[in-house]
Short mmCIF file of C-alpha atoms in Angstrom, two decimals:
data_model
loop_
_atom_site.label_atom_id
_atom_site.label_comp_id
_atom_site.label_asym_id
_atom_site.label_seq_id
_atom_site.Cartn_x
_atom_site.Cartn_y
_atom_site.Cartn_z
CA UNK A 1241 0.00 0.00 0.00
CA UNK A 1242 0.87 3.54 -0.51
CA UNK A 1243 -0.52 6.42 1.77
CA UNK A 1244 2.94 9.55 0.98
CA UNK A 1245 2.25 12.98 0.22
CA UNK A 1246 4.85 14.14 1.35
CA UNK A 1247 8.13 11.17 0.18
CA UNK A 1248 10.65 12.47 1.96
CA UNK A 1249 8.61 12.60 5.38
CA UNK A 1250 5.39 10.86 5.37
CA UNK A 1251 5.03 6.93 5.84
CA UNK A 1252 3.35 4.43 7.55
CA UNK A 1253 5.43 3.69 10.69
CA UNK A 1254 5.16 0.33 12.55
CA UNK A 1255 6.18 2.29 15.70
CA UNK A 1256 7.25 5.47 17.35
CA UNK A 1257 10.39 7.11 16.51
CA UNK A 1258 12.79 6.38 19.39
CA UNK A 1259 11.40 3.84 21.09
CA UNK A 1260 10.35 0.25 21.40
CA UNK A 1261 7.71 0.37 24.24
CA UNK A 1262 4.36 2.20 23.97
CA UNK A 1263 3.18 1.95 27.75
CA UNK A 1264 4.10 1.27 31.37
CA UNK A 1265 2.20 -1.94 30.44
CA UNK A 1266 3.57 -3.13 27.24
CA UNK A 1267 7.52 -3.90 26.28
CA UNK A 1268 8.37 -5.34 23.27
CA UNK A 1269 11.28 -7.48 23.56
CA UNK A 1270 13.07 -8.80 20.41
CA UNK A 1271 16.18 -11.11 19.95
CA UNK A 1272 17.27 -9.18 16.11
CA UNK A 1273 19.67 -6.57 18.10
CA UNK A 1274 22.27 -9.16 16.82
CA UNK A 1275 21.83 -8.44 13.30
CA UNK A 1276 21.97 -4.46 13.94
CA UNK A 1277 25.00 -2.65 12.69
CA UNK A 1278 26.15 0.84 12.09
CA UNK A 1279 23.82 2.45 9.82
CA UNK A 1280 21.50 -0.44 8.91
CA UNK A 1281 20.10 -4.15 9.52
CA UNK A 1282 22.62 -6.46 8.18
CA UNK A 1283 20.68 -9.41 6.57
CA UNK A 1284 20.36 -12.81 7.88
CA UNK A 1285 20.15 -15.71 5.97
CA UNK A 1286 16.21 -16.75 5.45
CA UNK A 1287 15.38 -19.41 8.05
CA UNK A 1288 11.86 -20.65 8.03
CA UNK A 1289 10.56 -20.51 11.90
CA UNK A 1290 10.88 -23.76 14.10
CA UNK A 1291 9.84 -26.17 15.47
CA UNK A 1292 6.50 -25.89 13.24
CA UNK A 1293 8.89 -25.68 10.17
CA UNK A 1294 10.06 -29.63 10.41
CA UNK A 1295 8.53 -32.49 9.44
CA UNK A 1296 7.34 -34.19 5.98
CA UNK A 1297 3.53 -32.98 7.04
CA UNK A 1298 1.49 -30.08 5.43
CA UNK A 1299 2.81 -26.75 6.25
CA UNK A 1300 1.46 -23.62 5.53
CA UNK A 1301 3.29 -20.37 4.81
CA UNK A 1302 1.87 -17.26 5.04
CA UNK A 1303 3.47 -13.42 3.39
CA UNK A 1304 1.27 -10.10 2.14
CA UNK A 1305 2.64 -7.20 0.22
CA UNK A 1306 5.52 -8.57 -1.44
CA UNK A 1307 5.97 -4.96 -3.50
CA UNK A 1308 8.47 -6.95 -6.28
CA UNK A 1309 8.94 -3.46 -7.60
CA UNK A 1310 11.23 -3.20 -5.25
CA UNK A 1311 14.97 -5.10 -6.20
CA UNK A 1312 15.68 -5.73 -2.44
CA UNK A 1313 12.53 -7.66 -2.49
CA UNK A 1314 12.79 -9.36 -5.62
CA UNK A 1315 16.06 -10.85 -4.43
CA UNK A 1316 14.81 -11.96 -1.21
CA UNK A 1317 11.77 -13.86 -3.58
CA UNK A 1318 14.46 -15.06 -5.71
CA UNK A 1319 16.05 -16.44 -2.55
CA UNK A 1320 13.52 -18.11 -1.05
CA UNK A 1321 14.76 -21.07 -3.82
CA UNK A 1322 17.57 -21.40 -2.28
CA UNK A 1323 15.71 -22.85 1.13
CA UNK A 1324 15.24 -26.73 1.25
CA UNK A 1325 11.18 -27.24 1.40
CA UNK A 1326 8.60 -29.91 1.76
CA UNK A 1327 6.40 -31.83 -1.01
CA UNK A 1328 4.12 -30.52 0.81
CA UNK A 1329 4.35 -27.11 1.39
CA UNK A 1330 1.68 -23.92 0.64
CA UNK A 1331 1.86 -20.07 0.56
CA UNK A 1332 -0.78 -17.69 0.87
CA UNK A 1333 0.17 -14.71 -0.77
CA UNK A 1334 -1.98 -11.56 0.40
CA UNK A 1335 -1.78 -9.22 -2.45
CA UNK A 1336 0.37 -6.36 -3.38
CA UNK A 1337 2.83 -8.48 -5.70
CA UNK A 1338 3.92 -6.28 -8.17
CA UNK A 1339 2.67 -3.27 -9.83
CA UNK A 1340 3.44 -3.98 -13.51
CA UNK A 1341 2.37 -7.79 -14.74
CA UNK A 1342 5.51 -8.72 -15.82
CA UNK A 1343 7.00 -8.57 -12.79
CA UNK A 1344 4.05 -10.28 -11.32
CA UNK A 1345 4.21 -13.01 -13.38
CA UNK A 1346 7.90 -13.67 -12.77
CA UNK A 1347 6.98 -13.04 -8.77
CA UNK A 1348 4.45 -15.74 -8.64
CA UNK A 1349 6.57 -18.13 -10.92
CA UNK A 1350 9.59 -17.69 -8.44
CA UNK A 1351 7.20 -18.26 -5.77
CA UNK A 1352 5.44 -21.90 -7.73
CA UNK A 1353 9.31 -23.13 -7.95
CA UNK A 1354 9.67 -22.96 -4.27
CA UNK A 1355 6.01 -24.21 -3.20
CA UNK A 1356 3.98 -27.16 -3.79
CA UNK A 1357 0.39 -25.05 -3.65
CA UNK A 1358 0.18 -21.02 -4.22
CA UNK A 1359 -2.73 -18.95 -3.20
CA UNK A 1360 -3.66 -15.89 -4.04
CA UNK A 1361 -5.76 -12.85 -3.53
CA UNK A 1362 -5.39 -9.62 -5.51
CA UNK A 1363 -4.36 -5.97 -3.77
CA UNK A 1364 -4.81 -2.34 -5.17
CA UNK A 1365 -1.08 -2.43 -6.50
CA UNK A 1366 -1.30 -5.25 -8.88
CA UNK A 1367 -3.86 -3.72 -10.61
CA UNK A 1368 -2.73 -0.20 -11.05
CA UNK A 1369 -1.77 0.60 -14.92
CA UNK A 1370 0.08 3.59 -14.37
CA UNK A 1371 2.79 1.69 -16.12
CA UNK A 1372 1.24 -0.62 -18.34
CA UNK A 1373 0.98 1.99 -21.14
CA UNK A 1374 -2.43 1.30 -23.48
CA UNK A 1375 -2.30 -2.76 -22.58
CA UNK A 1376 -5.56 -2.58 -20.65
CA UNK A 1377 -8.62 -0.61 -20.70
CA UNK A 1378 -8.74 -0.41 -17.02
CA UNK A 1379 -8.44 -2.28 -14.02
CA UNK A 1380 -10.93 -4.97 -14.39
CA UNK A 1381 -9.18 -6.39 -17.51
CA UNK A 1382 -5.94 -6.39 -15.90
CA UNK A 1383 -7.43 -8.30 -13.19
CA UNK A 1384 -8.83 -10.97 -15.52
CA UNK A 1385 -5.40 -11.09 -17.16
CA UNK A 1386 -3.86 -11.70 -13.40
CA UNK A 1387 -6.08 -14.61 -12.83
CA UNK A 1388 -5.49 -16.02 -16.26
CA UNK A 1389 -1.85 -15.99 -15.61
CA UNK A 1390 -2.49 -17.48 -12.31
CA UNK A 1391 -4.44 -20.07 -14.07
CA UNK A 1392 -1.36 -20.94 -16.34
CA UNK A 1393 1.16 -21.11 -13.27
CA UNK A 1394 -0.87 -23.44 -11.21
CA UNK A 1395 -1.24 -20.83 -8.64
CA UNK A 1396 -4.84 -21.10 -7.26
CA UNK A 1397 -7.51 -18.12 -6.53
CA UNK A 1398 -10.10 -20.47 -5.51
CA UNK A 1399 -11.54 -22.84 -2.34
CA UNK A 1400 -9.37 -25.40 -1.69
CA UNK A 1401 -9.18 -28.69 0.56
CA UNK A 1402 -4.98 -30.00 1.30
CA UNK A 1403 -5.64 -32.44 3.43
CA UNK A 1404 -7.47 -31.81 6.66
CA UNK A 1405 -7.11 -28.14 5.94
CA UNK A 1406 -9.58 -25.47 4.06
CA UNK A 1407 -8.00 -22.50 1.99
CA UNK A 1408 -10.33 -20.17 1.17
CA UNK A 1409 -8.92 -16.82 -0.74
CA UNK A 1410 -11.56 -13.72 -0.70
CA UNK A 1411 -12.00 -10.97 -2.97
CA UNK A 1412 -11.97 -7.17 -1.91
CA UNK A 1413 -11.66 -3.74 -1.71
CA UNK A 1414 -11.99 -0.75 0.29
CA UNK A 1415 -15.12 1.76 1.11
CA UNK A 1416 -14.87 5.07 2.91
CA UNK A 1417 -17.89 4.54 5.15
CA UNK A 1418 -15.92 1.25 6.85
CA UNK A 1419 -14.02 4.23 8.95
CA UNK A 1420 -16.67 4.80 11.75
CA UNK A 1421 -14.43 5.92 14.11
CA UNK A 1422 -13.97 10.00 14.89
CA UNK A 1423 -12.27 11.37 12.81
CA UNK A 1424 -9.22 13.96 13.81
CA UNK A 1425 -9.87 17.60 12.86
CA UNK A 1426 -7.87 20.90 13.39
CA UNK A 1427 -4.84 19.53 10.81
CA UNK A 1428 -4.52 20.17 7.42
CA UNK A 1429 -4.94 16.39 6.16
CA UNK A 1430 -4.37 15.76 2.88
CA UNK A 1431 -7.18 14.45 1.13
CA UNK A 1432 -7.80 10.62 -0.06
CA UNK A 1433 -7.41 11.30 -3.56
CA UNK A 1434 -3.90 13.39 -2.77
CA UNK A 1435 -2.72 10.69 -0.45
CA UNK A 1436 -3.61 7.54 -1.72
CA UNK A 1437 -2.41 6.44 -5.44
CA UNK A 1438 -4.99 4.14 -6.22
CA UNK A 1439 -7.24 6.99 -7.32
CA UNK A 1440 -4.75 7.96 -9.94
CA UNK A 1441 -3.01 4.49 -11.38
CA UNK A 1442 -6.01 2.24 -10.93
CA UNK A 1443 -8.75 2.76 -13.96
CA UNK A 1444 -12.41 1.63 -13.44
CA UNK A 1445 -14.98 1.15 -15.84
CA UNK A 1446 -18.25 3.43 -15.69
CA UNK A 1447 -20.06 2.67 -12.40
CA UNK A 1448 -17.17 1.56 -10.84
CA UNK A 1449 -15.08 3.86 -8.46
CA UNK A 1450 -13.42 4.31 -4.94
CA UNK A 1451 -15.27 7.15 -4.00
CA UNK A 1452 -18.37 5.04 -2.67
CA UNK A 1453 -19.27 1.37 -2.11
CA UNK A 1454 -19.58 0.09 -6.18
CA UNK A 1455 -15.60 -1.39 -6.00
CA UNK A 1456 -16.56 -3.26 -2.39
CA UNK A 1457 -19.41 -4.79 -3.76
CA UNK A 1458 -17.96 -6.25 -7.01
CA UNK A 1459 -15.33 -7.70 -5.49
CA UNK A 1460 -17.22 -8.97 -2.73
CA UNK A 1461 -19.92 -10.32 -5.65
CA UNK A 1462 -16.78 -12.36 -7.22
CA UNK A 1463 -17.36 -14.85 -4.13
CA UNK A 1464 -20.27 -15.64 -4.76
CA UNK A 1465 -19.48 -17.75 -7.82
CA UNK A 1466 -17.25 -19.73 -5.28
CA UNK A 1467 -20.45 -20.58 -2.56
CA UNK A 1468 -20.93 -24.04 -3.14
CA UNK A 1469 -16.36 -24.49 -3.29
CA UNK A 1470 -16.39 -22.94 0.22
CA UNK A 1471 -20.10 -25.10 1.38
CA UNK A 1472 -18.03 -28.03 0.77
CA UNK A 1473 -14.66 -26.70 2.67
CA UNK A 1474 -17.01 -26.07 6.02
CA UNK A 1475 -18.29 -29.38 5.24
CA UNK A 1476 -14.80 -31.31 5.53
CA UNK A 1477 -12.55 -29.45 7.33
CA UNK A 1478 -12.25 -28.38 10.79
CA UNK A 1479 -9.28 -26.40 10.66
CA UNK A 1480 -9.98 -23.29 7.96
CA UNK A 1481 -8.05 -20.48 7.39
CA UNK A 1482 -9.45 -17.60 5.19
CA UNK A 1483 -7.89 -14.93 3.57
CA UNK A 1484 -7.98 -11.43 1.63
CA UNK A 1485 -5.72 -8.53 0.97
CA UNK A 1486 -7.80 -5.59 2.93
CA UNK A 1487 -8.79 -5.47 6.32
CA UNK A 1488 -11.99 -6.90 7.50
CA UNK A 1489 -12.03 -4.79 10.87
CA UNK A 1490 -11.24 -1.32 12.13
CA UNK A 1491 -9.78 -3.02 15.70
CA UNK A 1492 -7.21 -4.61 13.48
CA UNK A 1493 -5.67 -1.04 12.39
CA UNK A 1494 -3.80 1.48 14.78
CA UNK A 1495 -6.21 4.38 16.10
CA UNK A 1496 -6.16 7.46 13.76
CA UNK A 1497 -4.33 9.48 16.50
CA UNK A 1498 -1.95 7.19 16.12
CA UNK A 1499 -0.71 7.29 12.36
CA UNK A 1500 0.70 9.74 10.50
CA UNK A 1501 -2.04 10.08 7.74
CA UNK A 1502 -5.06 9.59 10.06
CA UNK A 1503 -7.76 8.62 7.18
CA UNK A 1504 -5.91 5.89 6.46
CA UNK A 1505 -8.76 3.84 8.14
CA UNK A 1506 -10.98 5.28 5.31
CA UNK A 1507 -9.10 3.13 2.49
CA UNK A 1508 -8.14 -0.21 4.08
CA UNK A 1509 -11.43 -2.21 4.59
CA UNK A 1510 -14.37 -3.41 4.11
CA UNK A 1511 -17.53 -4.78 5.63
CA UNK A 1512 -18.81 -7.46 3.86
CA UNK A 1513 -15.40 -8.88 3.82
CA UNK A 1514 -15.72 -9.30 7.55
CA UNK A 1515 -19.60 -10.66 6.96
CA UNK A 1516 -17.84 -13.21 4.44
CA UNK A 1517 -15.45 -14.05 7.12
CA UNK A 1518 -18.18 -14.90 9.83
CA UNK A 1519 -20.22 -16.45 7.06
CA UNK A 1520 -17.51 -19.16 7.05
CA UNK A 1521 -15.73 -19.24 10.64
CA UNK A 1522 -19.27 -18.73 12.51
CA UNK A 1523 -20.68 -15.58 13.95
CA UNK A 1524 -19.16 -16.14 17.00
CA UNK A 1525 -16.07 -17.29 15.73
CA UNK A 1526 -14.47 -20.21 18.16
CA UNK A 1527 -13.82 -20.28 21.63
CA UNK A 1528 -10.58 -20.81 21.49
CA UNK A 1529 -9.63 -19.41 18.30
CA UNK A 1530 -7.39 -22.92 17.51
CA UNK A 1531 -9.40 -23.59 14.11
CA UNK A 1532 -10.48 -20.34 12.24
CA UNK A 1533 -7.67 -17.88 11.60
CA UNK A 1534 -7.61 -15.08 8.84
CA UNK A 1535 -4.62 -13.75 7.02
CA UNK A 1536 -4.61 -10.33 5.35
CA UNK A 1537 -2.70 -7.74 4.49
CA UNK A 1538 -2.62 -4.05 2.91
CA UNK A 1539 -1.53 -1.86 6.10
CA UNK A 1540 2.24 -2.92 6.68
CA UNK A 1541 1.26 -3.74 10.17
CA UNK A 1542 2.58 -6.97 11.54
CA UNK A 1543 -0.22 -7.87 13.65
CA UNK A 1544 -1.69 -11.10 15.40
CA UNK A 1545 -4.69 -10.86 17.75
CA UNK A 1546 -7.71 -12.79 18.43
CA UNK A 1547 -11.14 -11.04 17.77
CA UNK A 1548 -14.84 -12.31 19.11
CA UNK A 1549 -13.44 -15.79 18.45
CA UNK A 1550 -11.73 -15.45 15.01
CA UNK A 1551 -7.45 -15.20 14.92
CA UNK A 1552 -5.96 -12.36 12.69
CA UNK A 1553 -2.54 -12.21 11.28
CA UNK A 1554 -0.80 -9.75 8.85
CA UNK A 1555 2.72 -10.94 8.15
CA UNK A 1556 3.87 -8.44 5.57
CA UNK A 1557 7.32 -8.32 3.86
CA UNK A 1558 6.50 -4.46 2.90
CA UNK A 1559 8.62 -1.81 1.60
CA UNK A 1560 12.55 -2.22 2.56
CA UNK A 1561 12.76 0.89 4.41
CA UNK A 1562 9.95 -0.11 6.32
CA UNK A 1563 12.17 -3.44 7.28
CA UNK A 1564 14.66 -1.54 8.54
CA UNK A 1565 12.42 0.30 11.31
CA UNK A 1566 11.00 -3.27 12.64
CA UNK A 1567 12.44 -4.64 15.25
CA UNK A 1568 11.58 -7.94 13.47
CA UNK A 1569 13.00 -7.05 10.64
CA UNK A 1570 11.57 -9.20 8.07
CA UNK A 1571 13.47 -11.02 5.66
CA UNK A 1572 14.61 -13.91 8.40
CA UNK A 1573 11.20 -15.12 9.72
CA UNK A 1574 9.08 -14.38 6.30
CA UNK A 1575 7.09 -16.33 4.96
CA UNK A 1576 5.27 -16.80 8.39
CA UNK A 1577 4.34 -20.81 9.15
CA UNK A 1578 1.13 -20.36 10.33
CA UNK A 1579 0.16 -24.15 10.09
CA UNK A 1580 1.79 -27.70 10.38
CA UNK A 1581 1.74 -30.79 12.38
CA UNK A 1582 -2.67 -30.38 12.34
CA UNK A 1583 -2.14 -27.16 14.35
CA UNK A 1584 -2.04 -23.45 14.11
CA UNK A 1585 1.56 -21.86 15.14
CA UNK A 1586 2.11 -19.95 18.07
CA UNK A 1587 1.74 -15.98 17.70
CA UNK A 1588 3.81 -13.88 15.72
CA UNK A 1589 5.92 -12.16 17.27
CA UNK A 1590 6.61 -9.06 18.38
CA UNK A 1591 4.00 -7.71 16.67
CA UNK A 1592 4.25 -3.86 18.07
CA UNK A 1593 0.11 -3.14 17.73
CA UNK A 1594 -1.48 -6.03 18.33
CA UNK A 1595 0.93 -6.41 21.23
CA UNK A 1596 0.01 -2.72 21.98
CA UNK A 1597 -3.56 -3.23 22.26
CA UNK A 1598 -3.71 -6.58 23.76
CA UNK A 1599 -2.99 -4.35 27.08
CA UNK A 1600 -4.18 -1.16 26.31
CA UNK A 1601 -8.04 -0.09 25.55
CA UNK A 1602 -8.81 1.10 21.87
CA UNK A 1603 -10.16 4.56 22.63
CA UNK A 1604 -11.24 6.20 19.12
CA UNK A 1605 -12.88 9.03 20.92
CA UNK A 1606 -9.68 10.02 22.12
CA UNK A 1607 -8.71 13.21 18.69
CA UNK A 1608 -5.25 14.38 20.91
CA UNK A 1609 -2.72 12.80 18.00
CA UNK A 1610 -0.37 11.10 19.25
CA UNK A 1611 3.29 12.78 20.37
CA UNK A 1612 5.26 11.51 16.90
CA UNK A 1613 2.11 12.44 14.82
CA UNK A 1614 1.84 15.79 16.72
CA UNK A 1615 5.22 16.83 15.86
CA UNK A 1616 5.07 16.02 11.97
CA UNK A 1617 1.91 17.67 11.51
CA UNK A 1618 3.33 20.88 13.21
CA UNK A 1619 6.58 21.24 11.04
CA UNK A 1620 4.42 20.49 7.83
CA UNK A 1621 1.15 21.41 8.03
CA UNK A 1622 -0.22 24.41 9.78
CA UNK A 1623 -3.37 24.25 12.44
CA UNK A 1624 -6.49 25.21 11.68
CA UNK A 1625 -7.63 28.42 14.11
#
């Protein structure tokens, strides 16, 4: 995802500037101060996580927002060849491969060399044409020619059952009206269509458009042509894990206060993705949250919590510079295992919000931004009086 108006000053931070613990209450503690150096991260050698990552048995690898644009993380997909794997081995991939289809089609071919299975979702960067020139009409076609492409590489966008295990990928996009939280006021904030890109390099046919609901419902309407494929997944399988590029709650993003463009919230999620979600986990989710879990991605935010029932992880690989201000890093624990041996994996971890508000309140009435956000706003955009 990108959310800049400003390059040289405006991103979306994991964390605070400075510091590593956001309360009295919460400390995250991390064992990658060994990699640190002088200037940088140096860059350990990719080790899939353990003990979950041994054994002949389905595993299940999890990644969002690979951003291939980028060399740094082409290389690290090129490397991930280079790791010995299982027959039976699967990756979820979240979205946000690569903006031009070239480079998503080499992406997801790098990626079907390394794993036995490939899902996928699409995200708002693989079908911008900013850079396609005149090879699509607009963004629709380019997303037929993704899943086409798909289609020819083996990698699946449909309902799946790999053993004892359901895969079930879910279209969607974003609507404004999923922010229902208050908004912050008294800053100049840039606008949506200033801040966010897809309103520029994404095209949409007439009807179509991300000023209202029409993109959330399509894409939302494309799983309905997989009902009966996902019937017969909460038919056979106990253990199901869903998945989607956006994010199907607002308690799974960082309080506006909190981030440095504060209507981010307005172009991350949607609704009936979280309907589709309970549709196929149960209303209530599960008590303990050992069988339903769903992966997403879009934000940047490494995040694992467990909400009315239903487990959430983002385990995004995200822009390097982003990488380089976690205090996970990235590039060593990526893809996340998120399931082998018949079980779920322990938490990710640290995951600096989730962790945050797993001992803190969420209090969206709160407006005061937060000290980091304070200062930036000051030294670049005037207050209203």
């Amino acid at each position: 995802m990108v959310v800049r108006f400003n390059p040289s000053c405006l991103t979306l931070y994991q964390h605070p500037h400075h510091s590593v613990c956001f309360s009295k209450q919460v400390s995250v503690k991390s064992s990658y101060g060994r990699h640190m150096k002088r200037g940088g991260i140096s860059r350990p050698q990719i080790e899939f996580p353990s003990p979950l990552g041994n054994g002949e048995g389905l595993r299940v690898f999890v990644v969002s927002d690979l951003h291939t644009d980028y060399a740094e993380n082409l290389n690290w997909v090129k490397c991930l060849n280079n790791v010995k794997h299982n027959v039976n081995d699967v990756l979820l991939v979240a979205g946000d491969v690569a903006e031009t289809y070239d480079l998503f089609v080499v992406t997801m071919s790098l990626l079907k060399e390394r794993f036995e299975h490939v899902l996928y979702v699409p995200g708002n960067h693989d079908l911008w044409c900013r850079r396609e020139g005149q090879k699509y009409v607009d963004s629709v076609e380019k997303l037929d020619k993704l899943l086409e492409a798909c289609k020819a590489l083996g990698v699946e966008t449909q309902p799946m059952v790999i053993g004892e295990l359901g895969i079930i990928p879910l279209f969607s996009w974003y609507h404004e009206s999923f922010d229902r939280e208050k908004d912050i006021t008294g800053f100049h904030i840039p606008p949506l269509e200033m801040a966010c890109k897809d309103f520029h390099a994404c095209k949409w046919p007439h009807g179509l458009s991300n000023g209202d609901m029409s993109l959330s419902m399509y894409f939302d309407a494309m799983n309905d042509k997989q009902l009966e494929m996902m019937e017969e997944v909460k038919m056979k399988c106990d253990h199901i894990i869903t998945f989607s590029h956006f994010v199907p709650r607002q308690e799974l993003c960082p309080e506006k206060r909190m981030l440095f463009y504060p209507k981010l919230p307005k172009i991350i999620g949607s609704d009936s993705l979280e309907d589709r979600i309970r549709s196929i986990h149960g209303a209530e989710g599960r008590k303990d949250a050992s069988s339903a879990c769903h992966v997403f991605g879009h934000t940047h935010f490494c995040w694992d919590a467990v909400v009315d029932g239903i487990r959430y992880v983002q385990a995004p690989l995200a822009y390097p510079r982003e990488r380089k201000r976690r205090m996970n890093g990235g590039e060593n624990w990526l893809p996340f295992c998120i399931y082998a041996e018949n079980k779920f994996s322990e938490r990710l971890n640290p995951c600096f919000w989730s962790d945050y508000y797993s001992a803190n309140p969420r209090t969206p009435h709160n407006t005061e931004l937060a000290p980091w956000v304070a200062r930036f706003y000051r030294q670049t955009h005037p207050v209203d009086v």
